XYZ file of C-alpha atoms in Angstrom:
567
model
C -89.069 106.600 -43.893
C -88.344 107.261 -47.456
C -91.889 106.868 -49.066
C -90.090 106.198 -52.564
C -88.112 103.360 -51.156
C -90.912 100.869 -49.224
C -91.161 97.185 -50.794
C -94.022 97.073 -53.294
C -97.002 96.179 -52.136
C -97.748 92.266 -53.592
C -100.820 92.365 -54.973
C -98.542 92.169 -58.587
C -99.732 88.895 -59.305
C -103.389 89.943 -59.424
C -102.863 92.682 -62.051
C -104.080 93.571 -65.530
C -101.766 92.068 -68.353
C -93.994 123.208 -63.956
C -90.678 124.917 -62.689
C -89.534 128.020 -61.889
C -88.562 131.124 -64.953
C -90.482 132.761 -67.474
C -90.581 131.483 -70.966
C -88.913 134.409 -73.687
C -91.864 133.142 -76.110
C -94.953 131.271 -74.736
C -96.071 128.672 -76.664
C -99.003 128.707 -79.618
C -101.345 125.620 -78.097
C -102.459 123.936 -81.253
C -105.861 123.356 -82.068
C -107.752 121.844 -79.516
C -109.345 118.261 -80.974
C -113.329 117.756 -81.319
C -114.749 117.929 -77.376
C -115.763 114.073 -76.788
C -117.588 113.144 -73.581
C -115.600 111.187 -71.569
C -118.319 109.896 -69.790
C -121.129 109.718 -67.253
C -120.427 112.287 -65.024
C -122.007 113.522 -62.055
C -124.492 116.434 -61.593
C -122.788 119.900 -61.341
C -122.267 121.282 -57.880
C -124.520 123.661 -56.711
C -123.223 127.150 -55.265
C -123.787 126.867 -51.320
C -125.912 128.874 -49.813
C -123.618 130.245 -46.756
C -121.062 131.898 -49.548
C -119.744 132.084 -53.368
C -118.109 128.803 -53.358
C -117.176 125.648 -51.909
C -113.301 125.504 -52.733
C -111.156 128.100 -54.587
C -108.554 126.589 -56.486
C -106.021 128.854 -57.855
C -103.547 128.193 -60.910
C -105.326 126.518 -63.655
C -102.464 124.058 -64.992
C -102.532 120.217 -64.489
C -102.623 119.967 -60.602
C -105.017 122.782 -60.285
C -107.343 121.116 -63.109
C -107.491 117.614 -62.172
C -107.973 118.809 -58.156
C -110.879 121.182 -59.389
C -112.466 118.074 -61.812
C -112.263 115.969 -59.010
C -114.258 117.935 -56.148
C -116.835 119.199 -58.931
C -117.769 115.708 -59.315
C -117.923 114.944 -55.851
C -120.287 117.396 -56.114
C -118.046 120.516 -54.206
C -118.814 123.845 -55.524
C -115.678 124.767 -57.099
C -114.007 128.482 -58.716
C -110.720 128.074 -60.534
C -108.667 131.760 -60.733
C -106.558 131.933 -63.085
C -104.487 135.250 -63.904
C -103.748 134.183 -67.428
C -106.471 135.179 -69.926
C -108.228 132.106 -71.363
C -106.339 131.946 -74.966
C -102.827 132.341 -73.613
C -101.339 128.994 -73.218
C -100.022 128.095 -69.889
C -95.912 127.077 -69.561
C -95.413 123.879 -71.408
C -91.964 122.762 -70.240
C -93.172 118.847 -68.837
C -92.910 116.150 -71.535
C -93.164 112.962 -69.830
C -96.111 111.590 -68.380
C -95.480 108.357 -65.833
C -96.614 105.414 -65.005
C -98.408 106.069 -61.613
C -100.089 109.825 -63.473
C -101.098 107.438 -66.257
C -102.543 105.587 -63.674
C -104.708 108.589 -61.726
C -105.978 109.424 -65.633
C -106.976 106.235 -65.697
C -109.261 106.748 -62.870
C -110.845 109.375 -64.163
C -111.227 108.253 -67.770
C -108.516 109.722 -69.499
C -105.455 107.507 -69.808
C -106.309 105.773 -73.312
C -107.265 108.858 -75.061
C -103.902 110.410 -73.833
C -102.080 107.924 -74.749
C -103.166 107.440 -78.335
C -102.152 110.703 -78.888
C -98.917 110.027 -77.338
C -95.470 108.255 -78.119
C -94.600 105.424 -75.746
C -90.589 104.816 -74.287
C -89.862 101.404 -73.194
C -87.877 103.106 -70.107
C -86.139 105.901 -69.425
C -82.468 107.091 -70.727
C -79.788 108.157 -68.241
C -76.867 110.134 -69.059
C -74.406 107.309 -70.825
C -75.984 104.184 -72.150
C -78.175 103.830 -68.854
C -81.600 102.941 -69.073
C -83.949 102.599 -66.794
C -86.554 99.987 -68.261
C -90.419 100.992 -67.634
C -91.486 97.040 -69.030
C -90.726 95.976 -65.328
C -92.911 97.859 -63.660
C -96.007 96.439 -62.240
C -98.348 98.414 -63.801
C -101.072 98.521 -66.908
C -98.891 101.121 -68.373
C -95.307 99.761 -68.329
C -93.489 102.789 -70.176
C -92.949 106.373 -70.321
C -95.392 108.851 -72.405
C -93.976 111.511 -74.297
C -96.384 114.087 -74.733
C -96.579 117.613 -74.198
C -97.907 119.367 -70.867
C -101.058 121.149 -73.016
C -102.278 117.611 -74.026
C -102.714 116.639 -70.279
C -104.693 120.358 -69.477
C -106.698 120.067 -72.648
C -108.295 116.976 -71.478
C -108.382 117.700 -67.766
C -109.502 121.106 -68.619
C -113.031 119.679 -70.626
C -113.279 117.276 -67.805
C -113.310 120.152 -64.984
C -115.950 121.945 -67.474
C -118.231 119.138 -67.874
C -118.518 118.710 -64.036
C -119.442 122.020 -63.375
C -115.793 124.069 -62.273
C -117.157 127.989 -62.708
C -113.588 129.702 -64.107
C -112.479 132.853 -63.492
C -109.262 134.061 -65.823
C -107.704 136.944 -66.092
C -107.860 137.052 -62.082
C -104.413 138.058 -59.961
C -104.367 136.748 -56.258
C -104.012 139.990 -54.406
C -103.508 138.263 -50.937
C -106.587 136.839 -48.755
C -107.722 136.252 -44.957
C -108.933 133.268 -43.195
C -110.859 132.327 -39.792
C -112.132 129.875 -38.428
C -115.009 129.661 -41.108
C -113.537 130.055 -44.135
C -110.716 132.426 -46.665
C -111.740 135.260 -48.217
C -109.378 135.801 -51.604
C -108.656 138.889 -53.020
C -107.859 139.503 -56.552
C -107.177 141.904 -59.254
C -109.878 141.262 -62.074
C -108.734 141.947 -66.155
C -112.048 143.390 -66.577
C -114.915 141.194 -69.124
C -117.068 140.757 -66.556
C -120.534 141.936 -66.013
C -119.868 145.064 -64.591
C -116.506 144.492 -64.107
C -113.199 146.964 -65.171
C -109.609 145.693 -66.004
C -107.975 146.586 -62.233
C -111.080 146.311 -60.441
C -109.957 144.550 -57.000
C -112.685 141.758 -56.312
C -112.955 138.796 -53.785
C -114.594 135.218 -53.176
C -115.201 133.647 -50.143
C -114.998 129.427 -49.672
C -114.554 127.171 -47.160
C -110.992 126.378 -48.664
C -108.264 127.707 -51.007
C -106.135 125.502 -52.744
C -102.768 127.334 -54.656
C -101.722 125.720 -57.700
C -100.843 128.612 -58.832
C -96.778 127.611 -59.705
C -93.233 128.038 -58.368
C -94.352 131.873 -57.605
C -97.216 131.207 -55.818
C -99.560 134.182 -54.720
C -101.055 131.964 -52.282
C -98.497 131.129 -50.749
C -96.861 133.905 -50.146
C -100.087 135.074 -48.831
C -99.974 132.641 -46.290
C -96.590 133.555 -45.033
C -95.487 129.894 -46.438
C -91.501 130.684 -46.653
C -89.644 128.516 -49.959
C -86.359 127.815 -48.801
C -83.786 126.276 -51.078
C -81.782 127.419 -54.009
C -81.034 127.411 -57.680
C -79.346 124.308 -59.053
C -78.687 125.058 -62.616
C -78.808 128.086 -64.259
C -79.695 129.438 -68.134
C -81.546 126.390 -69.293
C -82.796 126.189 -72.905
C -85.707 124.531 -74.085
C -87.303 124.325 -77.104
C -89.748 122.714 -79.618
C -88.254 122.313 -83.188
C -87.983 119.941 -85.867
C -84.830 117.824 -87.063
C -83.615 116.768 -90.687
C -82.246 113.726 -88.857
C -83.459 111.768 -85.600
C -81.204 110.750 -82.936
C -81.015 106.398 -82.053
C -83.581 106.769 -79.764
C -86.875 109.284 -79.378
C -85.719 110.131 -76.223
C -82.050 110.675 -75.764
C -80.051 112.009 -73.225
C -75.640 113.026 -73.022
C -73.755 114.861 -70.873
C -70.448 116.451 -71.906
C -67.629 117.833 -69.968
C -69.497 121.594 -70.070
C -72.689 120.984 -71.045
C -75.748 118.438 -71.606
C -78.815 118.502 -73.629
C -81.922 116.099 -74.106
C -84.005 115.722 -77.149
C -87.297 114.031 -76.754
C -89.514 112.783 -79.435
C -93.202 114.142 -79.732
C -94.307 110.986 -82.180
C -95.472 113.928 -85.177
C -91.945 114.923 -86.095
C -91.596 117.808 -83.690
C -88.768 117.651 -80.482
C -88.105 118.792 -77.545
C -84.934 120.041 -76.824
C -84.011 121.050 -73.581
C -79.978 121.863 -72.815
C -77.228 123.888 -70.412
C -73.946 125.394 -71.563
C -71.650 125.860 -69.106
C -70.213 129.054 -71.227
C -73.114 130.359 -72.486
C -75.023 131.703 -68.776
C -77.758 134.320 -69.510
C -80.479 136.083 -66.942
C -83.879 134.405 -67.581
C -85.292 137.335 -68.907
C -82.131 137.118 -72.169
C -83.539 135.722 -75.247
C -82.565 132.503 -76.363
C -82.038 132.045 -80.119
C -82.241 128.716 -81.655
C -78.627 128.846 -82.851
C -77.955 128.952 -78.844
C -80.044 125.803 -78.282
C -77.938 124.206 -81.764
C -74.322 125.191 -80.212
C -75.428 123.239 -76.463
C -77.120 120.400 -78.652
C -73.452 119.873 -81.097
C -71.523 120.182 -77.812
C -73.603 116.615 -76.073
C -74.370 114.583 -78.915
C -72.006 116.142 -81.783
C -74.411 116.983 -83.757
C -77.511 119.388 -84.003
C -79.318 116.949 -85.949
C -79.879 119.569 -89.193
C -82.578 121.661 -86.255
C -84.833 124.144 -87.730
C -88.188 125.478 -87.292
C -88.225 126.202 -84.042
C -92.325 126.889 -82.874
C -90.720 127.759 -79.608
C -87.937 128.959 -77.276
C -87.561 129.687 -73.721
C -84.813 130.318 -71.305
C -85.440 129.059 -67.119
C -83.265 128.350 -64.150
C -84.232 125.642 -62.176
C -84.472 125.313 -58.303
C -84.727 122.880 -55.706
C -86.776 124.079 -53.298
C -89.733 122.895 -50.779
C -92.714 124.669 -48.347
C -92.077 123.414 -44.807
C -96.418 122.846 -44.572
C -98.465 122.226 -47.778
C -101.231 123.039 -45.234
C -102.143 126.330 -43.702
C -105.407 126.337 -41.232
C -107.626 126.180 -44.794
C -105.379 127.190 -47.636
C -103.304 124.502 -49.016
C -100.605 124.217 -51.839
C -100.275 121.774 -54.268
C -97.885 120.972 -57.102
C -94.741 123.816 -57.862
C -96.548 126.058 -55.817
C -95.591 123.420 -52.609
C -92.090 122.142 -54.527
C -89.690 122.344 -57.364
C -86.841 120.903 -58.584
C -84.442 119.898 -61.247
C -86.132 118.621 -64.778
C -84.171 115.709 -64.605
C -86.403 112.528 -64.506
C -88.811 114.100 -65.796
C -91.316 114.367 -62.428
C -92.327 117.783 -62.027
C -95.685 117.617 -63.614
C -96.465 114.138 -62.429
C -95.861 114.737 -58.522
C -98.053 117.941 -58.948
C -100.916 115.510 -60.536
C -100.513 112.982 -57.322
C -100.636 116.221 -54.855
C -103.979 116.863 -56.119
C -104.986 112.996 -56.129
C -104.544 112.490 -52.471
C -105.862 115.954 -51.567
C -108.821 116.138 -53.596
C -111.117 113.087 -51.896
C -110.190 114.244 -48.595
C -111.063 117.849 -49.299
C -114.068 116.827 -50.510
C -114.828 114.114 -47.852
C -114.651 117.125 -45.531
C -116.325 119.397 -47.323
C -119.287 116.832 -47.343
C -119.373 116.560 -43.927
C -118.583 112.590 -43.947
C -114.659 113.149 -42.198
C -113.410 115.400 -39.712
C -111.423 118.304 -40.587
C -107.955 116.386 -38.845
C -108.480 113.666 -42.528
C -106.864 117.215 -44.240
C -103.500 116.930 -42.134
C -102.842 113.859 -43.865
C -102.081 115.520 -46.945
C -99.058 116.730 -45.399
C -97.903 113.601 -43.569
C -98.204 111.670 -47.063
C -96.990 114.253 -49.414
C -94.387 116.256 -47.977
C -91.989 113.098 -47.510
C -92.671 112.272 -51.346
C -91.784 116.199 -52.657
C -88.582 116.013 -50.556
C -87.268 112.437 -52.205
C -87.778 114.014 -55.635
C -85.659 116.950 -54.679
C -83.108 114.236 -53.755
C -83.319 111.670 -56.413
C -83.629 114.595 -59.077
C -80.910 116.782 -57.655
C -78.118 113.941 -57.496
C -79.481 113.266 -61.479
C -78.599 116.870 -62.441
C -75.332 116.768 -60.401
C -74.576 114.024 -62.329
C -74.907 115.424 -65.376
C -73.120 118.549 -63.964
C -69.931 116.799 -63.571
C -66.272 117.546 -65.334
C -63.704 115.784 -64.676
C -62.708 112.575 -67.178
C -63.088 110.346 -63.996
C -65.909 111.602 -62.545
C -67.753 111.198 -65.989
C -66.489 108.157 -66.124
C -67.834 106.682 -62.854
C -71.413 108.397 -64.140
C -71.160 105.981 -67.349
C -70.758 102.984 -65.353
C -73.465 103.937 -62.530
C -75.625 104.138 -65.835
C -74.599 100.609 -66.718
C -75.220 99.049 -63.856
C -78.815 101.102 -63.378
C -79.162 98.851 -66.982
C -78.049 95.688 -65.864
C -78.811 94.940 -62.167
C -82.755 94.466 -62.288
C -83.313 94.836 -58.946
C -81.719 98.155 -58.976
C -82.877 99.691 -62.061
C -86.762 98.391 -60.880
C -86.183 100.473 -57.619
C -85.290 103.500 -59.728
C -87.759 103.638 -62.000
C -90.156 102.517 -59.433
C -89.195 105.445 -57.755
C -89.435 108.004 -60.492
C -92.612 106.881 -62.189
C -94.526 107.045 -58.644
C -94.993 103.424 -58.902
C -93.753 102.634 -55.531
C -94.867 105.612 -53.581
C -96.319 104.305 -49.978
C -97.818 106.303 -47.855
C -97.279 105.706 -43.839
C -99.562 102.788 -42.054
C -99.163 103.525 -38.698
C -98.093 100.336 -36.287
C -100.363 97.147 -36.945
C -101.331 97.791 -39.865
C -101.651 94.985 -42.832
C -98.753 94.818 -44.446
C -100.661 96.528 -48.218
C -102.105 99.184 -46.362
C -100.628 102.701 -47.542
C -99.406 100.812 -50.535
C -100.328 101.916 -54.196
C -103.166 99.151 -55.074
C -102.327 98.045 -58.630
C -105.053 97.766 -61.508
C -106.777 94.529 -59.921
C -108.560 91.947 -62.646
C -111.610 91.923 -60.622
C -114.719 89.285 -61.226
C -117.252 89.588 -63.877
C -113.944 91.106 -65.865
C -113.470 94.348 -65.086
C -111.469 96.384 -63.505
C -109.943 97.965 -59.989
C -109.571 101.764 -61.752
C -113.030 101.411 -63.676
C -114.444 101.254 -60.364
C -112.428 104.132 -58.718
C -114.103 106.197 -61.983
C -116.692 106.733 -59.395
C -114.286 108.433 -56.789
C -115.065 106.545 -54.149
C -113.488 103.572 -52.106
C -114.017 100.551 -53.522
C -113.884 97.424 -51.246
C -112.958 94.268 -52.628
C -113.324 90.595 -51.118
C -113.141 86.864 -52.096
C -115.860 85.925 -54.623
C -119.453 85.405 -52.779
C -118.052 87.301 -49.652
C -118.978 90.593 -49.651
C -120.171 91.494 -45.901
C -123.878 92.815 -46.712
C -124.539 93.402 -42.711
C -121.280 95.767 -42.401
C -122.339 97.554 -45.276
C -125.658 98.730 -44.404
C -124.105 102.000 -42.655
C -121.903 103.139 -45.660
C -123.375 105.256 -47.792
C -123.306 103.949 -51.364
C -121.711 107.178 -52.337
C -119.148 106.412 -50.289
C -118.124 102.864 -51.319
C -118.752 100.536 -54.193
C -118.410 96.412 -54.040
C -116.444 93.786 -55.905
C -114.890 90.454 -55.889
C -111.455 89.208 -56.970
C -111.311 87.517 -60.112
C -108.884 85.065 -58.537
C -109.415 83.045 -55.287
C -107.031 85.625 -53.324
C -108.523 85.874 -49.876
C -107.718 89.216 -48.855
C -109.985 91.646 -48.325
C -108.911 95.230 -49.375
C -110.393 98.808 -48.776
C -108.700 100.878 -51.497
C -108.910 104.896 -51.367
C -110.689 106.851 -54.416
C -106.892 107.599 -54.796
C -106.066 103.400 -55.609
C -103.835 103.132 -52.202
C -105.219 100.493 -49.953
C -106.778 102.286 -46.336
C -107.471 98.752 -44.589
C -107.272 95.082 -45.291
C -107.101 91.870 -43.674
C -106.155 88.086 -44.436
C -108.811 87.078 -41.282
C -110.802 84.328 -42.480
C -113.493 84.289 -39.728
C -116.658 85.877 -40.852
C -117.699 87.504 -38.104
C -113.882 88.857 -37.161
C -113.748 90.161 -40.678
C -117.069 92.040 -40.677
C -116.050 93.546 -37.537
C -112.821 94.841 -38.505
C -114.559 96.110 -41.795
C -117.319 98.115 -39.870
C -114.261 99.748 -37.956
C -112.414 100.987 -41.124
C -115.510 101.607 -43.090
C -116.416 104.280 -40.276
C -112.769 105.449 -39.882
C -112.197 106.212 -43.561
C -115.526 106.846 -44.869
C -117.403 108.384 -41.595
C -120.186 105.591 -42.175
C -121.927 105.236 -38.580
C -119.567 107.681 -37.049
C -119.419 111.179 -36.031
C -117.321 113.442 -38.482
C -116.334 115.408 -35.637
C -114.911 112.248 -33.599
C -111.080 111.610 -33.471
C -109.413 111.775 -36.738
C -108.866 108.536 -39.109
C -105.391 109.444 -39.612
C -102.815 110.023 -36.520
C -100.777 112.670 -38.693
C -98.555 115.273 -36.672
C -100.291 118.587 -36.383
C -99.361 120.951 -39.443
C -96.008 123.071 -38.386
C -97.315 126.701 -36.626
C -97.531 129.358 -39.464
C -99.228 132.177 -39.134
C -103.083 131.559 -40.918
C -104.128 134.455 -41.237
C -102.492 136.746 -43.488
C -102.288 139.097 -46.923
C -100.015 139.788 -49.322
């Protein structure tokens, strides 16, 4: 099943009113803003005793630091490598930040502050006067944010250093072996350390390895993980300047017959500009020049819009391609490192940043000792169908903009009409690209919300369903004056947290420390419902159970690669 395309879950009426290349110039991060606490946070993990670490995560952009954030304060002893030094910015092609990643901030405390640094979209353009309108999605943040990828690191980079993350930069994945107790990475050190010499080969041992480490991936090649699929568009430009005249709308999109370009508003007078030239192909490694990135601008909208000051320029090609596994015995990949594809939609960024959502309380669940090992193939069963409909839905958006012919431009202008004015289509598609309607499978039997996205629920006392899930654990919520004391007196309160519906809705939900619903059930009869709770309390969180009993998820084994292997 296409996990873009299930039915939203409807629990609406209860809610609250990096790709493949090498950039020719990296970009200056500006300065960071004053450190603020973003609140109570758990104690730092403490090293294990039985090796150096807990997890190693590897590839310290947005997937990598909001995975490593979220097992450090689930108390997991956690090392990020990162090969870049700590003052050279990392590639900082996304732009858009959606709905369902504004969302998973939320959980952890960092939507608002994002977003008042941010410039809001009412939807998102298509080529021709197609938009796709964010205002109908059911969700607390019903637009698009423009703002750049180091805005998103900067404040899930303080959060992974308040809880405790120990980084490691300047450190090259040389390859690394696994058995059946743990990996052992190797990599090539820059030298700074105590003791330590630029090209000194060093290693870390943990129970896990996660690579986040990009559309190269060390890890993954590593693992013998193969990355089939091919290049889509060639000689992309992209670049960050400012404009003596701004286009209709902060975030603007046209194709022409040989080329189309997209200029997106940062909300301080600086753009992003991101266009392909039919006749003007380059290698990656040519540099682009900003009258290059003028010339494909004039040739979409007919004007350059008086550019200048460009603070930087890159050239990229961009691919469409996919792991078959995102899971390897222990080592896992996350983000580019498991997919890429086409910029178009704007989702590269934000899929990496749900990867890590759904894999980081399960690794740490694990880790604990409160879930079987099995909980970790899940990843894979939920993830992998979502990478592979964002290849689809943002391939056939390039190809669109790819096409020549008068009539075949033509029929792309009216499919972006009708996106605009059929509201039942154009909610599907931006439900789709915003994350918004991602479903994971339920298995057969299941309540019809379970694997559903659980929306921002106005709970009683007047708070909130992701204030709660600030805790990282499930949250169980019930009709007022119903919580089931009895079945909870096996689940740890660690491991779950109580509250009541603000409206009569008599439902009872168990929603995942990633907000999609693991159980629930309309049964009315007390002692029917407290049964059924005490089962999925001990399937999902391991209260009263054995974490080495059957598995609370009947995912397919992980496809045979070889797990154990160096690069």
């Amino acid at each position: 099943m296409d996990a873009l395309n299930r039915k939203p879950a409807d629990l609406s009426s209860d809610r609250s009113s990096d790709h493949d290349g090498d950039p020719t110039t990296r970009p200056t991060v500006p300065p960071a803003r004053p450190e603020t606490d973003a609140g109570a946070r758990r104690s730092p993990a403490a090293t294990p005793a039985g090796g150096d670490t807990d997890v190693i995560v590897v590839g310290a952009g947005p997937t990598g630091l909001l995975l490593a954030g979220d097992l450090a304060e689930a108390g997991i002893a956690v090392t990020l490598l990162e090969r870049r030094d700590d003052t050279t910015s990392n590639l900082s092609r996304a732009l858009a930040v959606h709905a369902r990643s504004l969302e998973q901030l939320d959980a952890r405390g960092l939507a608002d502050e994002l977003i008042a640094g941010g410039h809001r979209l009412p939807g998102l353009q298509v080529f021709g006067d197609g938009m796709l309108p964010a205002g109908r999605l059911h969700s607390r943040f019903p637009f698009v944010l423009i703002t750049p990828q180091y805005e998103v690191e900067r404040l899930l980079l303080r959060r992974a250093r308040q809880a405790g993350v120990t980084f490691r930069y300047g450190a090259e994945v040389r390859g690394l072996t696994q058995d059946a107790d743990g990996v052992t990475v190797r990599f090539r050190a820059a030298g700074g350390g105590a003791g330590e010499a630029a090209g000194d080969v060093g290693s870390l041992r943990a129970g896990y390895v996660v690579g986040t480490d990009g559309a190269r991936s060390s890890v993954r090649a590593a693992i013998g993980l193969p990355f089939p699929g091919k290049a889509v568009v060639r000689s992309v430009v992209l670049a960050d300047v400012r404009l003596d005249r701004a286009p209709d709308s902060p975030f603007a999109v046209r194709a022409a017959r040989d080329a189309f370009a997209l200029v997106g508003s940062f909300g301080d007078g600086w753009y992003r500009v991101l266009g392909w030239n039919r006749h003007a192909q380059a290698p990656d490694d040519a540099p682009a020049s900003l009258d290059e990135v003028r010339e494909v601008t004039r040739l979409s909208f007919g004007t350059d819009f008086g550019m200048h000051d460009a603070r930087w320029i890159s050239r990229f090609h961009s691919d469409e391609r996919q792991a078959p596994a995102y899971r390897v015995g222990r080592v896992f990949v996350a983000g580019d490192a498991a997919h890429v594809h086409s910029p178009a939609g704007g989702q590269g960024m934000n899929v990496g940043l749900q990867d890590a959502a759904n894999l980081s309380w399960k690794l740490a669940a694990v880790v604990r000792g409160h879930s079987p090992d099995r909980l970790l193939d899940s990843y894979q069963e939920e993830r992998h169908p979502v990478g592979n409909a964002v290849l689809r839905s943002s391939g056939a958006l390039i190809r669109l903009a790819l096409l020549r012919g008068a009539p075949a431009r033509a029929l792309r202008r009216l499919g972006g009409r009708l996106l605009t004015r059929l509201p039942s289509l154009s909610r599907r598609a931006i439900g789709g690209v915003s994350g918004v309607d991602v479903a994971y499978p339920a298995g057969p039997g299941a309540h019809r919300l379970v694997g559903r996205r659980a929306p921002d629920l106005r709970l009683a006392g007047g708070g909130r369903l992701y204030e709660l899930l600030r805790q990282g654990t499930f949250v169980l919520v019930t009709p007022a004056g119903e919580i089931p004391q009895e079945a909870l007196r096996e689940a740890a309160t660690d491991r779950v947290v109580t509250a009541c519906w603000a409206s009569g809705r008599r439902t009872a939900l168990l929603v995942r420390p990633d907000g999609y619903v693991a159980w629930a059930t309309d049964a009315t009869a007390a002692g029917e419902r407290a049964a059924a709770l005490r089962s999925a309390l001990a399937r999902w969180t391991g209260a009263g159970s054995d974490p080495t009993d059957a598995s609370p998820t009947s995912a397919p084994s992980t496809p045979s690669i070889s797990s154990t292997s160096s690069a």
